[in-house]
mmCIF file of C-alpha atoms in Angstrom:
data_model
loop_
_atom_site.group_PDB
_atom_site.id
_atom_site.type_symbol
_atom_site.label_atom_id
_atom_site.label_comp_id
_atom_site.label_asym_id
_atom_site.label_seq_id
_atom_site.Cartn_x
_atom_site.Cartn_y
_atom_site.Cartn_z
ATOM 1 C CA MET E 265 0.000 0.000 0.000
ATOM 2 C CA ILE E 266 1.006 3.594 -0.568
ATOM 3 C CA THR E 267 1.200 5.748 2.557
ATOM 4 C CA THR E 268 2.202 9.270 3.517
ATOM 5 C CA GLU E 269 5.131 7.824 5.482
ATOM 6 C CA LEU E 270 7.334 8.592 2.532
ATOM 7 C CA ALA E 271 10.295 6.240 2.671
ATOM 8 C CA PRO E 272 13.006 6.503 -0.010
ATOM 9 C CA GLY E 273 11.871 4.880 -3.240
ATOM 10 C CA SER E 274 8.171 5.154 -2.477
ATOM 11 C CA PRO E 275 5.698 7.287 -4.462
ATOM 12 C CA CYS E 276 5.226 10.723 -2.925
ATOM 13 C CA TRP E 277 3.633 12.922 -5.589
ATOM 14 C CA LEU E 278 2.085 13.023 -9.034
ATOM 15 C CA ASP E 279 1.061 15.748 -11.406
ATOM 16 C CA LEU E 280 -0.697 15.967 -14.728
ATOM 17 C CA GLY E 281 0.502 17.891 -17.736
ATOM 18 C CA ALA E 282 -2.648 18.910 -19.633
ATOM 19 C CA PRO E 283 -3.151 20.989 -22.771
ATOM 20 C CA ASP E 284 -6.264 22.569 -21.234
ATOM 21 C CA VAL E 285 -5.881 23.054 -17.489
ATOM 22 C CA ARG E 286 -9.432 24.274 -16.967
ATOM 23 C CA ALA E 287 -10.928 21.263 -18.783
ATOM 24 C CA ALA E 288 -8.686 18.816 -16.902
ATOM 25 C CA ALA E 289 -9.655 20.371 -13.572
ATOM 26 C CA ALA E 290 -13.335 19.975 -14.401
ATOM 27 C CA PHE E 291 -12.903 16.358 -15.559
ATOM 28 C CA TYR E 292 -11.072 15.072 -12.487
ATOM 29 C CA SER E 293 -13.321 17.024 -10.168
ATOM 30 C CA ALA E 294 -16.289 15.186 -11.708
ATOM 31 C CA VAL E 295 -14.660 11.732 -11.742
ATOM 32 C CA LEU E 296 -12.749 11.696 -8.446
ATOM 33 C CA GLY E 297 -14.487 14.366 -6.408
ATOM 34 C CA TRP E 298 -11.421 16.588 -6.346
ATOM 35 C CA GLU E 299 -11.384 20.327 -5.738
ATOM 36 C CA TYR E 300 -8.971 22.371 -7.841
ATOM 37 C CA GLU E 301 -7.050 25.320 -6.425
ATOM 38 C CA SER E 302 -5.232 27.479 -8.954
ATOM 39 C CA MET E 303 -1.765 28.643 -7.941
ATOM 40 C CA GLY E 304 -2.013 31.704 -10.180
ATOM 41 C CA ASP E 305 -4.323 34.602 -10.815
ATOM 42 C CA GLY E 306 -6.478 35.427 -13.789
ATOM 43 C CA GLU E 307 -8.141 33.250 -16.380
ATOM 44 C CA ASP E 308 -5.074 31.431 -17.706
ATOM 45 C CA MET E 309 -5.049 28.837 -14.920
ATOM 46 C CA GLU E 310 -1.566 27.591 -15.760
ATOM 47 C CA GLY E 311 -1.450 25.221 -12.807
ATOM 48 C CA GLY E 312 -2.434 24.393 -9.286
ATOM 49 C CA MET E 313 -3.326 21.673 -6.805
ATOM 50 C CA PHE E 314 -6.028 19.038 -6.582
ATOM 51 C CA ARG E 315 -7.454 18.461 -3.112
ATOM 52 C CA LYS E 316 -9.763 15.805 -1.716
ATOM 53 C CA ASP E 317 -11.658 16.827 1.410
ATOM 54 C CA GLY E 318 -9.161 19.656 1.838
ATOM 55 C CA LYS E 319 -6.081 17.417 1.575
ATOM 56 C CA THR E 320 -3.648 17.741 -1.321
ATOM 57 C CA VAL E 321 -3.649 14.684 -3.612
ATOM 58 C CA ALA E 322 -1.970 15.792 -6.868
ATOM 59 C CA GLY E 323 -0.844 18.688 -9.050
ATOM 60 C CA LEU E 324 -1.947 20.016 -12.419
ATOM 61 C CA GLY E 325 -0.006 22.087 -14.899
ATOM 62 C CA LYS E 326 -0.051 23.301 -18.469
ATOM 63 C CA LEU E 327 1.527 20.889 -20.954
ATOM 64 C CA THR E 328 4.301 22.945 -22.511
ATOM 65 C CA GLU E 329 6.779 20.402 -23.909
ATOM 66 C CA ALA E 330 6.636 20.368 -27.708
ATOM 67 C CA GLY E 331 5.308 17.084 -29.055
ATOM 68 C CA ALA E 332 4.625 15.648 -25.605
ATOM 69 C CA ARG E 333 1.460 13.731 -24.849
ATOM 70 C CA SER E 334 -0.758 14.592 -21.913
ATOM 71 C CA ALA E 335 0.193 12.221 -19.099
ATOM 72 C CA TRP E 336 0.522 11.779 -15.355
ATOM 73 C CA MET E 337 4.064 12.060 -13.959
ATOM 74 C CA ILE E 338 4.791 9.997 -10.846
ATOM 75 C CA TYR E 339 7.439 11.177 -8.365
ATOM 76 C CA TYR E 340 9.388 8.951 -5.980
ATOM 77 C CA THR E 341 10.994 10.095 -2.738
ATOM 78 C CA VAL E 342 14.798 10.280 -2.652
ATOM 79 C CA THR E 343 17.233 11.578 -0.067
ATOM 80 C CA ASP E 344 19.594 13.109 -2.648
ATOM 81 C CA ALA E 345 18.311 14.055 -6.105
ATOM 82 C CA ASP E 346 21.823 14.713 -7.396
ATOM 83 C CA ALA E 347 23.022 11.240 -6.364
ATOM 84 C CA THR E 348 19.916 9.729 -7.946
ATOM 85 C CA THR E 349 20.663 11.603 -11.165
ATOM 86 C CA ARG E 350 24.139 10.073 -11.280
ATOM 87 C CA ALA E 351 22.634 6.638 -10.645
ATOM 88 C CA VAL E 352 20.120 7.138 -13.472
ATOM 89 C CA GLU E 353 22.851 8.111 -15.920
ATOM 90 C CA ASN E 354 25.149 5.269 -14.838
ATOM 91 C CA ALA E 355 22.290 2.792 -15.340
ATOM 92 C CA GLY E 356 21.609 4.001 -18.890
ATOM 93 C CA GLY E 357 18.754 6.408 -18.227
ATOM 94 C CA THR E 358 18.341 9.976 -19.460
ATOM 95 C CA VAL E 359 17.963 13.204 -17.491
ATOM 96 C CA ARG E 360 14.976 15.129 -18.842
ATOM 97 C CA VAL E 361 14.965 17.845 -16.163
ATOM 98 C CA ALA E 362 18.154 18.297 -14.139
ATOM 99 C CA PRO E 363 17.818 18.579 -10.346
ATOM 100 C CA ARG E 364 16.404 21.945 -9.343
ATOM 101 C CA ASP E 365 15.119 23.546 -6.173
ATOM 102 C CA LEU E 366 11.508 24.668 -5.965
ATOM 103 C CA ASP E 367 12.089 27.425 -3.420
ATOM 104 C CA ASP E 368 12.313 25.717 -0.021
ATOM 105 C CA TRP E 369 9.629 23.142 -0.861
ATOM 106 C CA GLY E 370 12.107 20.559 -2.111
ATOM 107 C CA ARG E 371 14.316 19.496 -5.000
ATOM 108 C CA MET E 372 13.033 17.670 -8.079
ATOM 109 C CA ALA E 373 14.323 15.997 -11.216
ATOM 110 C CA GLN E 374 12.731 14.128 -14.123
ATOM 111 C CA TYR E 375 14.139 11.216 -16.112
ATOM 112 C CA SER E 376 13.527 8.593 -18.764
ATOM 113 C CA ASP E 377 14.486 4.964 -18.214
ATOM 114 C CA PRO E 378 16.660 3.312 -20.912
ATOM 115 C CA LEU E 379 13.580 2.352 -22.992
ATOM 116 C CA GLY E 380 11.920 5.773 -22.642
ATOM 117 C CA GLY E 381 9.578 5.397 -19.654
ATOM 118 C CA GLN E 382 9.298 8.767 -17.898
ATOM 119 C CA PHE E 383 9.355 9.260 -14.123
ATOM 120 C CA ALA E 384 10.492 11.805 -11.560
ATOM 121 C CA VAL E 385 11.960 12.145 -8.071
ATOM 122 C CA TRP E 386 11.389 14.488 -5.166
ATOM 123 C CA GLN E 387 13.910 15.315 -2.446
ATOM 124 C CA PRO E 388 11.724 16.718 0.330
ATOM 125 C CA GLY E 389 12.291 20.130 1.798
ATOM 126 C CA LYS E 390 9.412 21.879 3.521
ATOM 127 C CA ASN E 391 7.010 19.765 1.471
ATOM 128 C CA THR E 392 7.163 15.961 1.608
ATOM 129 C CA GLY E 393 4.459 15.184 -0.944
ATOM 130 C CA PHE E 394 0.757 14.405 -1.024
ATOM 131 C CA ASP E 395 -1.349 14.586 2.128
ATOM 132 C CA VAL E 396 -3.408 11.442 1.581
ATOM 133 C CA ALA E 397 -2.978 8.111 -0.219
ATOM 134 C CA ASP E 398 -4.681 4.714 -0.474
ATOM 135 C CA GLN E 399 -8.071 6.279 0.230
ATOM 136 C CA PRO E 400 -10.960 6.891 -2.197
ATOM 137 C CA GLY E 401 -9.981 9.749 -4.504
ATOM 138 C CA SER E 402 -6.222 9.349 -4.021
ATOM 139 C CA LEU E 403 -3.241 7.412 -5.367
ATOM 140 C CA SER E 404 -3.283 3.753 -4.353
ATOM 141 C CA TRP E 405 -0.827 2.090 -6.778
ATOM 142 C CA THR E 406 1.635 2.872 -9.578
ATOM 143 C CA GLU E 407 2.115 0.785 -12.689
ATOM 144 C CA LEU E 408 4.656 0.518 -15.491
ATOM 145 C CA TYR E 409 3.859 -0.994 -18.872
ATOM 146 C CA THR E 410 7.147 -1.896 -20.566
ATOM 147 C CA SER E 411 8.355 -3.950 -23.512
ATOM 148 C CA ASP E 412 11.250 -5.401 -21.452
ATOM 149 C CA ALA E 413 10.447 -6.320 -17.847
ATOM 150 C CA SER E 414 13.930 -7.704 -17.179
ATOM 151 C CA ALA E 415 15.627 -4.482 -18.285
ATOM 152 C CA ALA E 416 13.158 -2.405 -16.249
ATOM 153 C CA LYS E 417 13.842 -4.431 -13.099
ATOM 154 C CA GLU E 418 17.579 -4.045 -13.561
ATOM 155 C CA PHE E 419 17.331 -0.277 -14.085
ATOM 156 C CA TYR E 420 14.873 0.598 -11.317
ATOM 157 C CA GLY E 421 16.460 -1.907 -8.941
ATOM 158 C CA THR E 422 19.799 -0.155 -9.446
ATOM 159 C CA VAL E 423 18.405 3.375 -9.126
ATOM 160 C CA PHE E 424 15.971 2.877 -6.232
ATOM 161 C CA GLY E 425 16.929 -0.466 -4.696
ATOM 162 C CA TRP E 426 13.406 -1.773 -5.349
ATOM 163 C CA ARG E 427 12.649 -5.443 -4.727
ATOM 164 C CA PHE E 428 10.487 -7.377 -7.181
ATOM 165 C CA SER E 429 8.297 -10.424 -6.732
ATOM 166 C CA ASP E 430 6.620 -12.084 -9.692
ATOM 167 C CA MET E 431 3.113 -13.487 -9.888
ATOM 168 C CA GLU E 432 1.384 -15.232 -12.770
ATOM 169 C CA LEU E 433 -1.831 -13.598 -13.924
ATOM 170 C CA PRO E 434 -4.869 -15.863 -14.244
ATOM 171 C CA GLY E 435 -5.898 -17.215 -17.625
ATOM 172 C CA GLY E 436 -2.405 -17.078 -19.070
ATOM 173 C CA GLY E 437 -2.327 -13.310 -18.832
ATOM 174 C CA GLY E 438 1.416 -13.201 -18.301
ATOM 175 C CA THR E 439 3.683 -12.277 -15.413
ATOM 176 C CA TYR E 440 3.094 -9.273 -13.166
ATOM 177 C CA SER E 441 5.994 -8.025 -11.033
ATOM 178 C CA LEU E 442 5.169 -6.418 -7.696
ATOM 179 C CA ILE E 443 7.404 -3.586 -6.448
ATOM 180 C CA THR E 444 8.442 -2.983 -2.829
ATOM 181 C CA PRO E 445 10.746 -0.133 -1.681
ATOM 182 C CA ALA E 446 14.123 -1.124 -0.306
ATOM 183 C CA GLY E 447 14.090 -2.110 3.352
ATOM 184 C CA LEU E 448 10.308 -2.140 3.706
ATOM 185 C CA PRO E 449 8.012 -5.147 4.294
ATOM 186 C CA GLU E 450 5.833 -6.534 1.507
ATOM 187 C CA GLU E 451 2.731 -4.804 2.861
ATOM 188 C CA ARG E 452 4.375 -1.573 1.660
ATOM 189 C CA MET E 453 4.300 -2.711 -1.987
ATOM 190 C CA HIS E 454 3.505 0.385 -4.008
ATOM 191 C CA GLY E 455 3.311 -0.744 -7.611
ATOM 192 C CA GLY E 456 3.875 -3.240 -10.343
ATOM 193 C CA LEU E 457 5.293 -3.658 -13.804
ATOM 194 C CA MET E 458 3.947 -5.624 -16.728
ATOM 195 C CA GLU E 459 5.675 -6.623 -19.936
ATOM 196 C CA LEU E 460 3.662 -5.946 -23.080
ATOM 197 C CA PRO E 461 4.578 -6.109 -26.776
ATOM 198 C CA LYS E 462 5.583 -2.755 -28.229
ATOM 199 C CA ASN E 463 2.582 -2.777 -30.556
ATOM 200 C CA ASP E 464 0.310 -2.870 -27.482
ATOM 201 C CA LEU E 465 1.889 0.336 -26.136
ATOM 202 C CA THR E 466 -0.157 2.436 -28.508
ATOM 203 C CA LEU E 467 -0.388 5.541 -26.327
ATOM 204 C CA THR E 468 3.371 6.076 -26.584
ATOM 205 C CA ASN E 469 4.215 4.485 -29.931
ATOM 206 C CA GLY E 470 5.927 1.562 -28.230
ATOM 207 C CA ARG E 471 7.699 3.358 -25.367
ATOM 208 C CA PRO E 472 7.138 2.207 -21.775
ATOM 209 C CA TYR E 473 4.933 4.369 -19.600
ATOM 210 C CA TRP E 474 3.927 4.734 -15.970
ATOM 211 C CA HIS E 475 0.375 5.464 -14.888
ATOM 212 C CA PRO E 476 -1.414 6.022 -11.581
ATOM 213 C CA VAL E 477 -4.129 3.881 -10.031
ATOM 214 C CA PHE E 478 -6.688 5.874 -8.057
ATOM 215 C CA ALA E 479 -8.813 4.270 -5.372
ATOM 216 C CA VAL E 480 -12.553 4.885 -5.745
ATOM 217 C CA ALA E 481 -15.513 3.827 -3.646
ATOM 218 C CA ASP E 482 -17.450 2.562 -6.690
ATOM 219 C CA CYS E 483 -15.571 1.629 -9.862
ATOM 220 C CA ASP E 484 -18.656 1.488 -12.082
ATOM 221 C CA ALA E 485 -19.880 4.889 -10.906
ATOM 222 C CA ALA E 486 -16.436 6.375 -11.552
ATOM 223 C CA VAL E 487 -16.371 4.883 -15.063
ATOM 224 C CA ALA E 488 -19.794 6.376 -15.755
ATOM 225 C CA LYS E 489 -18.400 9.780 -14.755
ATOM 226 C CA VAL E 490 -15.403 9.241 -17.046
ATOM 227 C CA THR E 491 -17.570 8.676 -20.117
ATOM 228 C CA GLU E 492 -20.123 11.336 -19.165
ATOM 229 C CA ASN E 493 -17.342 13.916 -19.018
ATOM 230 C CA GLY E 494 -15.586 13.193 -22.301
ATOM 231 C CA GLY E 495 -13.175 10.445 -21.267
ATOM 232 C CA SER E 496 -13.039 6.862 -22.514
ATOM 233 C CA VAL E 497 -12.447 3.364 -21.187
ATOM 234 C CA GLN E 498 -9.684 1.116 -22.517
ATOM 235 C CA MET E 499 -10.504 -1.908 -20.362
ATOM 236 C CA GLY E 500 -13.173 -2.858 -17.840
ATOM 237 C CA PRO E 501 -14.771 -2.429 -15.482
ATOM 238 C CA GLU E 502 -13.796 -5.953 -14.500
ATOM 239 C CA ASP E 503 -13.058 -7.912 -11.350
ATOM 240 C CA ALA E 504 -9.464 -8.941 -10.613
ATOM 241 C CA GLU E 505 -9.241 -11.732 -8.066
ATOM 242 C CA GLY E 506 -7.644 -10.593 -4.815
ATOM 243 C CA VAL E 507 -7.337 -7.022 -6.113
ATOM 244 C CA GLY E 508 -10.775 -5.554 -6.686
ATOM 245 C CA ARG E 509 -12.838 -4.066 -9.479
ATOM 246 C CA LEU E 510 -10.925 -1.862 -11.885
ATOM 247 C CA ALA E 511 -10.999 -0.045 -15.202
ATOM 248 C CA VAL E 512 -8.270 1.474 -17.371
ATOM 249 C CA CYS E 513 -9.381 4.924 -18.500
ATOM 250 C CA LEU E 514 -8.317 7.881 -20.623
ATOM 251 C CA ASP E 515 -9.212 11.467 -19.847
ATOM 252 C CA PRO E 516 -10.374 13.739 -22.718
ATOM 253 C CA SER E 517 -6.727 14.529 -23.599
ATOM 254 C CA LYS E 518 -5.801 10.803 -23.627
ATOM 255 C CA ALA E 519 -3.873 10.815 -20.326
ATOM 256 C CA ASP E 520 -4.212 7.303 -18.903
ATOM 257 C CA PHE E 521 -5.126 6.255 -15.385
ATOM 258 C CA VAL E 522 -6.835 3.388 -13.575
ATOM 259 C CA VAL E 523 -9.732 3.505 -11.135
ATOM 260 C CA LEU E 524 -9.904 0.687 -8.584
ATOM 261 C CA THR E 525 -12.365 -0.311 -5.914
ATOM 262 C CA PRO E 526 -10.219 -2.608 -3.748
ATOM 263 C CA SER E 527 -11.507 -5.984 -2.650
ATOM 264 C CA GLY E 528 -13.624 -5.433 0.424
ATOM 265 C CA GLY E 529 -13.811 -1.712 -0.434
#
């Protein structure tokens, strides 16, 4: 489970780069019950924070990178962003945004893994990350779709010290690798990775990609809100044994995410 006890290597933040900030704010408010608070003045609404019941759950900003797709960026806690950057480069990754301070809030950097999967890190300062996790309307899991699971394990294991445990999916669905931060028990698993053929990674033209899983009280109701508000459903809703009821969704700008009602939830 993801918690706000943000140990090194565990997810601590996520933000969405959207071509239309106002439209994205309205969509996620409808689907997940979030409130949006703009960080700026005026009508441009270049970025701000999503809150659930007054607690910060994620960020939203204007998509400015030329040619980039709208997507969620997941950040992992590190104690030293500069050391992590060296580890990324030594392991064959690419630095997309070099380590930089965001006032006294903390220090961030963004990377691509050797096959192109994008992720980020956060070295906490005054701000450690989100205020709530693993509750309805907040991040409950992170997931990487990649064309080479072995290479991904080697890279992320080197950079973060993650431990992996494999499980076979029912019905011959392949192998799913569960991710646990270094030094933490298995109940602190925070994500998984799944190997898929490149031609199945259509959102990114074959490149790996991370996406967030949001807990919801009612998966089917959340999916109805997705489609009512201009989004679409790639898979589901369907029941996953021992996991819960889930659906893979796209927002109106094709940013991908999963909604999950956990078993017993």
